[in-house]
Short mmCIF file of C-alpha atoms and ligand atoms in Angstrom, two decimals:
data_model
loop_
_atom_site.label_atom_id
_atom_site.label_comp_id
_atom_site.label_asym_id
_atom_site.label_seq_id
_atom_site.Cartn_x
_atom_site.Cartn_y
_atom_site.Cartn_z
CA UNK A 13 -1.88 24.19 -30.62
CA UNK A 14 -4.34 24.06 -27.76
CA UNK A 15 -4.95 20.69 -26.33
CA UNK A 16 -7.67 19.39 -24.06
CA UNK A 17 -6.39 16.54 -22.10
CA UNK A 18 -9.66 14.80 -20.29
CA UNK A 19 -8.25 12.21 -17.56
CA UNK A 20 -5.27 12.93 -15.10
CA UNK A 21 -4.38 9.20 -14.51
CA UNK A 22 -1.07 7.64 -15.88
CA UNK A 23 -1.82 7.89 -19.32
CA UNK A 24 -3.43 11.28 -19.44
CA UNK A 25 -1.14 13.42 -17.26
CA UNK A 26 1.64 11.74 -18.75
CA UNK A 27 0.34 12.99 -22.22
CA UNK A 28 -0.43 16.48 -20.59
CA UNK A 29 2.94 16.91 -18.97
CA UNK A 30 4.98 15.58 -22.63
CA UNK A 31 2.83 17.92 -24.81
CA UNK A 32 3.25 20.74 -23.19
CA UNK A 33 6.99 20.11 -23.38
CA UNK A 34 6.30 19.71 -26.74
CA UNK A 35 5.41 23.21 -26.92
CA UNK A 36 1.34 23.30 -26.85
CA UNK A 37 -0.65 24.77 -24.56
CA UNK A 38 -2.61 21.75 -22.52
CA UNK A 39 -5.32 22.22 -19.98
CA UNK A 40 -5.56 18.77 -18.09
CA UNK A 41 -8.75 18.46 -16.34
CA UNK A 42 -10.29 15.08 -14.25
CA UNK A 43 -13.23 15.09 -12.34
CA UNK A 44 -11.04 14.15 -9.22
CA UNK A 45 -10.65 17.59 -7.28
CA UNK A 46 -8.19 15.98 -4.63
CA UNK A 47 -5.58 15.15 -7.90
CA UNK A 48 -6.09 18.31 -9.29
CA UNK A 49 -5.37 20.68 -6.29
CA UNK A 50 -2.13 18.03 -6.07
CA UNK A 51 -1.43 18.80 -9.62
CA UNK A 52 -2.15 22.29 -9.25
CA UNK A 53 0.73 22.75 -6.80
CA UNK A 54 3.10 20.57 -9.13
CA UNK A 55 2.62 17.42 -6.98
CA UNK A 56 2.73 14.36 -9.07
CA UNK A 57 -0.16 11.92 -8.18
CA UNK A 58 1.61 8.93 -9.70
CA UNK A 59 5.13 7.77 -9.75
CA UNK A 60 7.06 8.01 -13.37
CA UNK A 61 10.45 8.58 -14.07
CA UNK A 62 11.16 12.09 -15.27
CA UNK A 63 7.53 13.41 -15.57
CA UNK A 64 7.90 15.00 -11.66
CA UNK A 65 10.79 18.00 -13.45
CA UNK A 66 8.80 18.23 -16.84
CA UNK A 67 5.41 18.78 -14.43
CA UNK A 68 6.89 21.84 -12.46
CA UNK A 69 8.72 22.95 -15.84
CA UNK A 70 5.58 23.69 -17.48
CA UNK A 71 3.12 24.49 -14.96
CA UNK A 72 5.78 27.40 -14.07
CA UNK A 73 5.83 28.22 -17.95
CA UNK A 74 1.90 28.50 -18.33
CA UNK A 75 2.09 25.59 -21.07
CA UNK A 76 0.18 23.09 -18.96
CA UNK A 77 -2.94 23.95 -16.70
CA UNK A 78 -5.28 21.84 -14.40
CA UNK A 79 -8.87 22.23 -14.13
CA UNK A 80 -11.86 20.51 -13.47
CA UNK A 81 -14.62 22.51 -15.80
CA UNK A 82 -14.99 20.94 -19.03
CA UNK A 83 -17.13 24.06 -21.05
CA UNK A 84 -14.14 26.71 -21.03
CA UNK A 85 -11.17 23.70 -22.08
CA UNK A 86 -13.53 22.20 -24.79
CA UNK A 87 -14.35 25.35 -26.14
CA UNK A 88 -10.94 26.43 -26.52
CA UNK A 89 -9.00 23.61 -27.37
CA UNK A 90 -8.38 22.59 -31.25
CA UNK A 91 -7.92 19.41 -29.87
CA UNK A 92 -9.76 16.86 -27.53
CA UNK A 93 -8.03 14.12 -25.99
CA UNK A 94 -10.00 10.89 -24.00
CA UNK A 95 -7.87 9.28 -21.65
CA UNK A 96 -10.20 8.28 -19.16
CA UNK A 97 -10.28 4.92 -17.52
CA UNK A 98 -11.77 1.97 -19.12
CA UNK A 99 -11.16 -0.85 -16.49
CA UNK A 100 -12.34 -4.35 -17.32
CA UNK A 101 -15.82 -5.14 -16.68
CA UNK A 102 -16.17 -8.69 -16.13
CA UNK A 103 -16.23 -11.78 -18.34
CA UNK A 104 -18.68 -10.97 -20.91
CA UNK A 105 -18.85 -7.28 -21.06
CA UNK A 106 -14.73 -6.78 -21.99
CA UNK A 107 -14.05 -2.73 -20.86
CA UNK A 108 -16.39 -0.87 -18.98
CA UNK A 109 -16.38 2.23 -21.38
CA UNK A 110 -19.23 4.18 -19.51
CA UNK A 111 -16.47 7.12 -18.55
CA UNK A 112 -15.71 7.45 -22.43
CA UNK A 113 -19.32 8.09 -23.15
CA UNK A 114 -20.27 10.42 -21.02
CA UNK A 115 -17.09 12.48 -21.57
CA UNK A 116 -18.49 12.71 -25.36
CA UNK A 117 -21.55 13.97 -24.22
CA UNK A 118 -20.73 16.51 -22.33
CA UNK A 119 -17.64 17.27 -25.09
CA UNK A 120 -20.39 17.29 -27.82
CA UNK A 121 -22.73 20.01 -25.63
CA UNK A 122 -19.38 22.51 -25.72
CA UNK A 123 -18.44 21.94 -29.32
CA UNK A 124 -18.89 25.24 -31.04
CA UNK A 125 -15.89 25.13 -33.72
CA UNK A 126 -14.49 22.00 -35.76
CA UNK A 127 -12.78 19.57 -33.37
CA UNK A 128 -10.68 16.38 -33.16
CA UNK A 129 -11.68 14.51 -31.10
CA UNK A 130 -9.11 11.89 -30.02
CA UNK A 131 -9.87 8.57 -27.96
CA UNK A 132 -5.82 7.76 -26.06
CA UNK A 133 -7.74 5.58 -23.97
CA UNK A 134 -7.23 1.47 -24.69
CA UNK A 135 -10.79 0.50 -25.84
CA UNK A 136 -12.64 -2.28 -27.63
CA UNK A 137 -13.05 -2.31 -31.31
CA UNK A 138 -15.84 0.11 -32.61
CA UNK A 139 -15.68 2.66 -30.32
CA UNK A 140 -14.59 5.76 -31.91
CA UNK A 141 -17.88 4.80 -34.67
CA UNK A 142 -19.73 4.90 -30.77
CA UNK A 143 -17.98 8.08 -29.87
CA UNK A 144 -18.93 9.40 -33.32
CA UNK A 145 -22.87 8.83 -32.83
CA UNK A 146 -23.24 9.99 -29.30
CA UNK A 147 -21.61 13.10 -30.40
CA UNK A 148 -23.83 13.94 -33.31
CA UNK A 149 -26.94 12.67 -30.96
CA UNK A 150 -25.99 15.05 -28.45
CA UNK A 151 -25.37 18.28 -30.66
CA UNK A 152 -26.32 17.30 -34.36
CA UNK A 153 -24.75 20.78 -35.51
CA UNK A 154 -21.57 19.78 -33.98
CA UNK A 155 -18.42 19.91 -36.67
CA UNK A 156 -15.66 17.43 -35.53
CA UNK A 157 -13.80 13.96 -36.55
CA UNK A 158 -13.33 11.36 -34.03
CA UNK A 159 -9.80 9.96 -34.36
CA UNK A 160 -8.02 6.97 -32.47
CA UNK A 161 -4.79 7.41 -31.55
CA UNK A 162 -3.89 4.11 -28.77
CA UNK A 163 -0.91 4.43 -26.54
CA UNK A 164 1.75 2.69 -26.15
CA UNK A 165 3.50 3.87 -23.13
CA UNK A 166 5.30 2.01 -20.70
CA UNK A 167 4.98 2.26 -17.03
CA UNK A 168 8.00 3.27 -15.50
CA UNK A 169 9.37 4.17 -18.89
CA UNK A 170 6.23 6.48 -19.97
CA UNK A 171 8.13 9.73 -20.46
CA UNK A 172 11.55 7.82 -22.69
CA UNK A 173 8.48 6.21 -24.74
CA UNK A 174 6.70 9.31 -25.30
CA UNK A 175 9.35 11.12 -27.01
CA UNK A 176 11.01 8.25 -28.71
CA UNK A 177 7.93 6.24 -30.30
CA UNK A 178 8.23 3.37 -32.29
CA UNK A 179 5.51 4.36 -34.14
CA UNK A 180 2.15 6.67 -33.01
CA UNK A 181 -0.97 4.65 -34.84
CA UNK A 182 -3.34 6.84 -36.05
CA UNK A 183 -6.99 5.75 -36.73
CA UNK A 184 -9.06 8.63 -39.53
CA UNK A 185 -10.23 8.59 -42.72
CA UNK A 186 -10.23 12.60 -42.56
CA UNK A 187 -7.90 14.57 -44.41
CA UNK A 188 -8.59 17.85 -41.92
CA UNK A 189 -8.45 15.87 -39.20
CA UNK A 190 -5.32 14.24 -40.43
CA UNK A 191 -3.29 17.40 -40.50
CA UNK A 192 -4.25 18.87 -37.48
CA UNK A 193 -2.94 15.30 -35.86
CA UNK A 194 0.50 15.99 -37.88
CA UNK A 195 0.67 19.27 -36.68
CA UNK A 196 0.07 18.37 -32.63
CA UNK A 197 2.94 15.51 -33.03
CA UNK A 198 5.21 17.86 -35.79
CA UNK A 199 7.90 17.99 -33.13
CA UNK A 200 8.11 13.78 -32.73
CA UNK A 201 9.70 13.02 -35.86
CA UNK A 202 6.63 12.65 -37.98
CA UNK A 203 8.02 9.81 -39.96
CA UNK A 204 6.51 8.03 -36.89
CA UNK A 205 3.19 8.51 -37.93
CA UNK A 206 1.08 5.66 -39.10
CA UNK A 207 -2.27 6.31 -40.36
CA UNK A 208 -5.05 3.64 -40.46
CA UNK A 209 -8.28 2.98 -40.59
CA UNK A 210 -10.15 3.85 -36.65
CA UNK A 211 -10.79 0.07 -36.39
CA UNK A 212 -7.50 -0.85 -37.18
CA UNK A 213 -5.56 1.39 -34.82
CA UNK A 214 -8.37 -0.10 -31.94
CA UNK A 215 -7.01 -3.46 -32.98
CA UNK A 216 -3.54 -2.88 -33.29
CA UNK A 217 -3.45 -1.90 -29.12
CA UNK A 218 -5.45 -4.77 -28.37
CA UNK A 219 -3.11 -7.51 -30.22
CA UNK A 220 -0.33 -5.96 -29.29
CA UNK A 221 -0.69 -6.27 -25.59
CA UNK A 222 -2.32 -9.59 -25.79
CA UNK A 223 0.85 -10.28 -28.30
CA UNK A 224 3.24 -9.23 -25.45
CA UNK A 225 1.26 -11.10 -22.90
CA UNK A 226 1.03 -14.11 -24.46
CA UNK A 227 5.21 -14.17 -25.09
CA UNK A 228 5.78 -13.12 -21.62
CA UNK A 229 3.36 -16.10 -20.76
CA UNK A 230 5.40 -18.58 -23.11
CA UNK A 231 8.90 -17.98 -21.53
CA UNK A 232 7.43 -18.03 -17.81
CA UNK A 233 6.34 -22.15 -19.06
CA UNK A 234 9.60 -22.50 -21.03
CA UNK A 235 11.18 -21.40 -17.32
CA UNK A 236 8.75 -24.50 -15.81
CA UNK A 237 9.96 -26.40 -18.49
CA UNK A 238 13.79 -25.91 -17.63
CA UNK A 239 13.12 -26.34 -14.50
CA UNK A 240 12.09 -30.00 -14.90
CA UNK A 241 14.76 -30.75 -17.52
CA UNK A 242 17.36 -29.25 -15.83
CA UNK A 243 17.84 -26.27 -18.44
CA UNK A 244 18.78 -22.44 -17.86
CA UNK A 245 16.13 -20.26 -19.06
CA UNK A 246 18.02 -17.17 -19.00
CA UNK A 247 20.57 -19.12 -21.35
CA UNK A 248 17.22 -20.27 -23.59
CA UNK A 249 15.77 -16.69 -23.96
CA UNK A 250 19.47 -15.37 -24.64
CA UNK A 251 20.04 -17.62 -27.62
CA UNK A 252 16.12 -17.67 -28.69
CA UNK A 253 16.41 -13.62 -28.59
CA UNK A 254 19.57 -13.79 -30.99
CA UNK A 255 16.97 -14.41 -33.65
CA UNK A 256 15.39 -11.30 -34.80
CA UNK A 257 12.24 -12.88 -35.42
CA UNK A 258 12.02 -13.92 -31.81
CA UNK A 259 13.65 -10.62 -30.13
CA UNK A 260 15.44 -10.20 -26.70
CA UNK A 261 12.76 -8.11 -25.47
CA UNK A 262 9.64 -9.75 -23.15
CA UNK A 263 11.79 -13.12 -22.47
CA UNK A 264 11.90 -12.76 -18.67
CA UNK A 265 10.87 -14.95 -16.72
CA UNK A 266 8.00 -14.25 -13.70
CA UNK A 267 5.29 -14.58 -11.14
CA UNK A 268 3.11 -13.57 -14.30
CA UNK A 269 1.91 -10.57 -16.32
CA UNK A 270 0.34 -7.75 -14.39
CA UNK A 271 -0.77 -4.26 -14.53
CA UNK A 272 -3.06 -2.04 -15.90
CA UNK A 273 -3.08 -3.16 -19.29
CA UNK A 274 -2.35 -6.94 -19.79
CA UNK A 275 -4.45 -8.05 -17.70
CA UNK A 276 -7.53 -6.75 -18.87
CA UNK A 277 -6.78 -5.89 -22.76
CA UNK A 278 -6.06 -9.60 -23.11
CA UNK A 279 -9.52 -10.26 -21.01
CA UNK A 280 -11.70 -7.61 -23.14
CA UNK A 281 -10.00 -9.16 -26.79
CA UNK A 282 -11.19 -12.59 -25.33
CA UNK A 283 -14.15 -11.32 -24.51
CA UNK A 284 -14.97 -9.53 -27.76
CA UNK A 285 -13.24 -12.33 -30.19
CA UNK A 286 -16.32 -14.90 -28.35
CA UNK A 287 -18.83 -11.93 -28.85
CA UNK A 288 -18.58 -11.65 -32.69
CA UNK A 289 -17.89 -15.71 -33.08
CA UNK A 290 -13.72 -15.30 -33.39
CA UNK A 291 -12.54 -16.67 -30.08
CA UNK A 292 -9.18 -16.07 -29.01
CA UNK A 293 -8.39 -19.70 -28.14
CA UNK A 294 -4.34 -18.98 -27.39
CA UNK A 295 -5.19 -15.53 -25.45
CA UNK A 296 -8.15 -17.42 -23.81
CA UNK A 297 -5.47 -20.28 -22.36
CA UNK A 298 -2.51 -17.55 -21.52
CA UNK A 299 -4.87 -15.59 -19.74
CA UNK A 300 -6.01 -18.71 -17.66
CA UNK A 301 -2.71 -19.90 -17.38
CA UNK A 302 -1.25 -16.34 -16.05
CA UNK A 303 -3.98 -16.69 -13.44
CA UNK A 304 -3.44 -19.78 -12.23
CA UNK A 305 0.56 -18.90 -12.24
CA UNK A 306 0.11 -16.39 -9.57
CA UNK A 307 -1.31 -19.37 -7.63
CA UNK A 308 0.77 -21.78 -8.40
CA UNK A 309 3.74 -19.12 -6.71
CA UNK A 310 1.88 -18.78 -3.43
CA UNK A 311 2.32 -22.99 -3.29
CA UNK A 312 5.93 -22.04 -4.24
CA UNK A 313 6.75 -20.40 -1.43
CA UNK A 314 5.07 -22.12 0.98
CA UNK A 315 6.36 -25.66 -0.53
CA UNK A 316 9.75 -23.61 0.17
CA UNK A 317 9.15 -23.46 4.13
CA UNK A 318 6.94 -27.18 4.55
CA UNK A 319 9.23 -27.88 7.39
CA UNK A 320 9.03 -24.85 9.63
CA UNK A 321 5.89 -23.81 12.20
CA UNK A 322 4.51 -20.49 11.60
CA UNK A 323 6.73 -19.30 8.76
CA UNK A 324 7.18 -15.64 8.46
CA UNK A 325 7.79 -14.21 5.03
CA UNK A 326 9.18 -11.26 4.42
CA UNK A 327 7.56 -10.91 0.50
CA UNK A 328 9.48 -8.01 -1.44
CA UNK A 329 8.17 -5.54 -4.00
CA UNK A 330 4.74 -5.23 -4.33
CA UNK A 331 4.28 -3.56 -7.72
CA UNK A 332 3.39 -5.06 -10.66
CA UNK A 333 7.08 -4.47 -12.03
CA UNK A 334 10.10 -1.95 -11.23
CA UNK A 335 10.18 1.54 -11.85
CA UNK A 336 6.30 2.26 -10.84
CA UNK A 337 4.21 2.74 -7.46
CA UNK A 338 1.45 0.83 -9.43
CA UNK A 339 -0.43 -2.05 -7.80
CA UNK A 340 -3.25 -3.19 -10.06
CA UNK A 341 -3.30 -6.48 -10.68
CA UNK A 342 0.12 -6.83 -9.23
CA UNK A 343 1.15 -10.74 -9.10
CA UNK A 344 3.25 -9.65 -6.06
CA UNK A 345 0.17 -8.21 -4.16
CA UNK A 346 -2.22 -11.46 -5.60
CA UNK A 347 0.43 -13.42 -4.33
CA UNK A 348 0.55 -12.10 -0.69
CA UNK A 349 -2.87 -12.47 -0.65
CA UNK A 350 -2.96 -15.98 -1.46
CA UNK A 351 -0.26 -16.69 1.26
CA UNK A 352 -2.36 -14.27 3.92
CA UNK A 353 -5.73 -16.48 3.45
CA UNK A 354 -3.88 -19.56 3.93
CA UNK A 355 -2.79 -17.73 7.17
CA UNK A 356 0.81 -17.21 6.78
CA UNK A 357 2.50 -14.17 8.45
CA UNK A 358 3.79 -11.52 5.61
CA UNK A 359 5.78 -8.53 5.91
CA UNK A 360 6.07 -6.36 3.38
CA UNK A 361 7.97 -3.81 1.56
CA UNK A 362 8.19 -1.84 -1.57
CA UNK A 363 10.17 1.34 -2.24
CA UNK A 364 7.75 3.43 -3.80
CA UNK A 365 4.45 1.62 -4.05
CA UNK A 366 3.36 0.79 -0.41
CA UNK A 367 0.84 3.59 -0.44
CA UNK A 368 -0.73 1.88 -3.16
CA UNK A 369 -0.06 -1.63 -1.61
CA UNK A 370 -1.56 -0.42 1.16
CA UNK A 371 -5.24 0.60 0.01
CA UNK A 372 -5.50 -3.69 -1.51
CA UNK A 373 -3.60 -5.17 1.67
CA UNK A 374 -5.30 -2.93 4.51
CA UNK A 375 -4.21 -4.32 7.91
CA UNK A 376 -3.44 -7.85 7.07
CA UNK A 377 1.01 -7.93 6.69
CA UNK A 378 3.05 -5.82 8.39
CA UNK A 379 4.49 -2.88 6.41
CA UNK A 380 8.71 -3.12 6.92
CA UNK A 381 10.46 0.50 6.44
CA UNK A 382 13.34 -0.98 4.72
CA UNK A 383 14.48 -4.57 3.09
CA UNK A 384 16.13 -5.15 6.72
CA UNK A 385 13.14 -4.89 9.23
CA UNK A 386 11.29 -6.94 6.20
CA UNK A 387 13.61 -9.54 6.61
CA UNK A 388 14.02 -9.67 10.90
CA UNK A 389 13.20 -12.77 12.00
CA UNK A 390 12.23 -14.30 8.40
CA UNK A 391 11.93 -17.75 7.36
CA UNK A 392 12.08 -17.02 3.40
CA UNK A 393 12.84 -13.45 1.72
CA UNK A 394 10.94 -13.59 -1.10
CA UNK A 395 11.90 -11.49 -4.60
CA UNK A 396 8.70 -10.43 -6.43
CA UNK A 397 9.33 -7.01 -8.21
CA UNK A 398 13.00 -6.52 -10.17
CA UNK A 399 13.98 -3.19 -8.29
CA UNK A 400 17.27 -2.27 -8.88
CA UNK A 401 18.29 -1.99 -5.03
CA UNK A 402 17.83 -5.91 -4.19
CA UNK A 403 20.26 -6.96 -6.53
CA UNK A 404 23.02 -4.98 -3.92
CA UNK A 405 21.43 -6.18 -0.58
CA UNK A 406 24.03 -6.58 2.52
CA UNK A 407 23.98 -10.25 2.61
CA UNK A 408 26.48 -10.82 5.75
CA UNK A 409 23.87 -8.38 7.10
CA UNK A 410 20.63 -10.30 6.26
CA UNK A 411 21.71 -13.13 7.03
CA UNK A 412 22.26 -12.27 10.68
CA UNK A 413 18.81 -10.97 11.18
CA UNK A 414 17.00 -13.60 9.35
CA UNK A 415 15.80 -16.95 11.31
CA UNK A 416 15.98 -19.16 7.72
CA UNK A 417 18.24 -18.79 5.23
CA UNK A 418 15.74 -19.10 2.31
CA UNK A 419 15.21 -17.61 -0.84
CA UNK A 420 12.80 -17.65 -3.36
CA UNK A 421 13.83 -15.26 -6.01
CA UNK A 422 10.82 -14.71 -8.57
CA UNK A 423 12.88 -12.55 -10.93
CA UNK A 424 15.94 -14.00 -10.93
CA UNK A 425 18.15 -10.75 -10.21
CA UNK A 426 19.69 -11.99 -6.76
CA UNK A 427 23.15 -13.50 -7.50
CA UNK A 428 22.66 -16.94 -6.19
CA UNK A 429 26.27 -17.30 -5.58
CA UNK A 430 26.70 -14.00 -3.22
CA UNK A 431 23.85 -15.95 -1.08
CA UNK A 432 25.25 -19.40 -1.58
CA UNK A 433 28.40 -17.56 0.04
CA UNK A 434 26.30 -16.45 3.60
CA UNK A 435 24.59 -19.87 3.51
CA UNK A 436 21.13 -18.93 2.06
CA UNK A 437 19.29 -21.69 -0.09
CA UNK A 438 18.31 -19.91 -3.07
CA UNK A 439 15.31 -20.82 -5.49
CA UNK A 440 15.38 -18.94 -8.98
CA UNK A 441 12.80 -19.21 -11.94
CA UNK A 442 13.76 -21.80 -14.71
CA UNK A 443 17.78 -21.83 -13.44
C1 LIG B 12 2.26 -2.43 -21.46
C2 LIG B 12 2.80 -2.32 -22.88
O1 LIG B 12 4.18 -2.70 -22.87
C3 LIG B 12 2.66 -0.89 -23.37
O2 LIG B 12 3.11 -0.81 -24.71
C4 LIG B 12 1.19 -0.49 -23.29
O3 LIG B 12 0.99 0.81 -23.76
C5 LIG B 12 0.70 -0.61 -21.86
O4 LIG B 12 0.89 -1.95 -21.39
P1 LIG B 12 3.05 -1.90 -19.01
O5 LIG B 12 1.73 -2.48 -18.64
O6 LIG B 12 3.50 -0.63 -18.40
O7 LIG B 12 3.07 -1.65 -20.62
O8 LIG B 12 4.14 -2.98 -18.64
P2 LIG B 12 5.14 -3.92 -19.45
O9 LIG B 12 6.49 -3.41 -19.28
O10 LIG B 12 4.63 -4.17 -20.80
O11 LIG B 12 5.01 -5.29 -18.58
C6 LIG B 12 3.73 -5.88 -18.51
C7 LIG B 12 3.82 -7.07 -17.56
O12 LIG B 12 4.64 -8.10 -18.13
C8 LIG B 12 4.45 -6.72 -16.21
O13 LIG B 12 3.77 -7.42 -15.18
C9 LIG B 12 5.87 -7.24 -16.35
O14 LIG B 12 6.45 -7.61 -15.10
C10 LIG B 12 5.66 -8.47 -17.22
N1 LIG B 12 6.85 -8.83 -17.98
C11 LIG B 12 7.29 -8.00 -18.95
C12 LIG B 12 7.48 -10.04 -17.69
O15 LIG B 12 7.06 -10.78 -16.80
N2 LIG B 12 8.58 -10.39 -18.42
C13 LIG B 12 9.07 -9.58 -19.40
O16 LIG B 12 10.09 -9.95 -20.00
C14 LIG B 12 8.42 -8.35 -19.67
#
């Protein structure tokens, strides 16, 4: 099938890249010229396990394409795919959903055969009935079905989810549109194919990120919680897991929910539940509590080095979790922040998202080249994203260069008793 992908960011080029390698022909276009010529030449623009071999794979086998014209792509794709941005707005107004609307115009100008139209994008409940009108406004002869198909892709894991869903919600009432839909995804195991009502699938994103956020949110207060009482949270999520109802998944203990999606999904369901008179009283108090978390960490670490003059912290990982360069709404980044306007002297490191780090931070830490010029001359090495490559750190090393031996491991993937061997005081979450 031919498949218009509209939005190059980490959803959209992820769904580009895996389907092509699903066997369609995809033109990706985004109205950013820079990321296309980048794309163009097989350069990823974001960081994501796997998708850099599928990119050149199918760029060199004419499956995928990058372009920035929207006529020639609409008019020859059977299907449409949104997955432009829809970044929260601000208290009251939940996402700001202008890009999604003004892509459907300018679809609904080029439509000149039946179409499905699907929204990937994460947006607030209603919108595909919005999509729907503009679309007939704009071109009233226009012959297409708007369907909602959320995603639930994983940073850092995007490519694994893609092509081994759990399940792939889909939001129609139309038989035609239906089939095509089965047809694009024929090659994923269709079993995986849930069909709803549009309104539905909207919801079922929506409560199932502010779902996850609010159990991530419970075991980071069970880990306060232990930490008072003298408990071992890793040992309390282990046994809570056991029970199926429960699950072992989302029981780690943090500096708080971040990223491009928990953050503001759980701030736009708020925002809509006090709208239409259902507030969200739970995801209203997670969502203040996650905030105030990521302040609370800042005291932490600073509580951590009272006694010394002029700390100097060497803070690392910076994105919002292992295994991607992204920085939005990074707890790690919030947190540096905090400790940088309370004047305390941060340097920084991150193996893959300093770039990004970099455009929130400006000039205001130093940016270390490695874990080891990070931690020259430190008072407190601070853990804030679980990469892989702390947990095997040269501690005889470290703890040479370092000017404290002090710890504060947000993650909990430092083995205390490797640092309790080269004299470093180490302070975990909830253990
Ligand atoms: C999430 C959803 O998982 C995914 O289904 C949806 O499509 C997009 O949003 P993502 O934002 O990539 O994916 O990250 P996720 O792995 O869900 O983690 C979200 C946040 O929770 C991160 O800040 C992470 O560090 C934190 N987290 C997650 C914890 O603190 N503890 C955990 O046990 C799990």
């Amino acid at each position: 099938m031919n498949l218009l992908v509209i939005g190059a960011g980490y959803v959209g080029l992820t769904m580009s890249v895996c389907f092509a390698e699903l066997g369609h022909s995809v033109i990706c276009i985004d109205k950013q010229k820079s990321k296309i010529n980048a794309l163009l030449k097989g350069e990823l623009t974001i960081f994501e396990k796997d998708l850099d071999k599928l990119l050149v794979k199918n760029l060199q086998s004419k499956r995928l394409k990058f372009d920035i014209s929207m006529k020639k792509s609409v008019e020859n794709a059977d299907v449409v795919m949104i997955a432009v941005g829809t970044p929260f707005e601000g208290k009251l107004n939940g996402y700001n959903q202008s890009g999604i609307y003004s892509v459907a115009k300018e679809i609904a100008r080029f439509i000149n055969k039946y179409r499905v139209i699907v929204i990937k994008s994460t947006v607030e409940v209603g919108t595909c009935d919005k999509v729907e009108q503009i679309i007939k406004e704009t071109n009233p002869k226009a012959d297409f079905d708007v369907v909602s198909i959320p995603e639930f892709l994983r940073e850092g894991s995007a490519v694994y989810d893609f092509f081994n869903p759990e399940r792939i919600i889909v939001g129609t009432g139309s038989p035609r549109a239906k089939d095509i839909i089965k047809e694009l995804h024929k090659p994923l195991k269709k079993k995986k194919l849930v069909f709803t009502s549009r309104r539905s699938s909207e919801i079922i994103k929506c409560a199932s990120n502010a779902f996850l956020a609010t159990k991530v949110h419970f075991i980071n207060e069970m880990a306060d919680f232990c930490e008072k009482v003298g408990g071992n949270v890793c040992e309390v999520a282990y046994g809570m897991g056991l029970d199926k109802r429960i699950g072992r998944e989302f029981l780690k203990p943090g500096p708080g929910y971040g990223g491009g999606c928990f953050p503001k999904d759980t701030k736009a369901l708020a925002s809509l539940g006090k709208r239409v008179g259902a507030s969200f009283n739970l995801i209203e108090t997670v969502i203040c509590a996650n905030e105030n978390r990521i302040k609370g960490f800042a005291q932490k670490i600073l509580s951590c080095v009272k006694d010394i003059k002029n700390p100097k912290v060497a803070f690392l990982g910076l994105a919002f979790k292992s295994g991607t360069d992204d920085c939005r709404c990074s707890p790690g980044v919030d947190i540096v922040l905090e400790l940088i306007n309370k004047g305390v002297k941060v340097c920084v490191y991150d193996p893959v998202a300093m770039k990004n780090a970099k455009t929130i931070l400006k000039s205001s830490v130093f940016y270390a080249k490695d874990e080891y010029e990070a931690a020259k001359g430190a008072d407190i090495i601070v853990f804030a994203t679980e990469w892989k490559q702390f947990k095997f750190l040269d501690w005889t090393k470290l703890s040479k260069i370092v000017n404290n031996k002090i710890i504060f491991d947000m993650r909990n993937i430092v083995d205390k008793q490797e640092t309790l061997k080269h004299g470093f005081e180490c302070c975990k979450i909830g253990c």
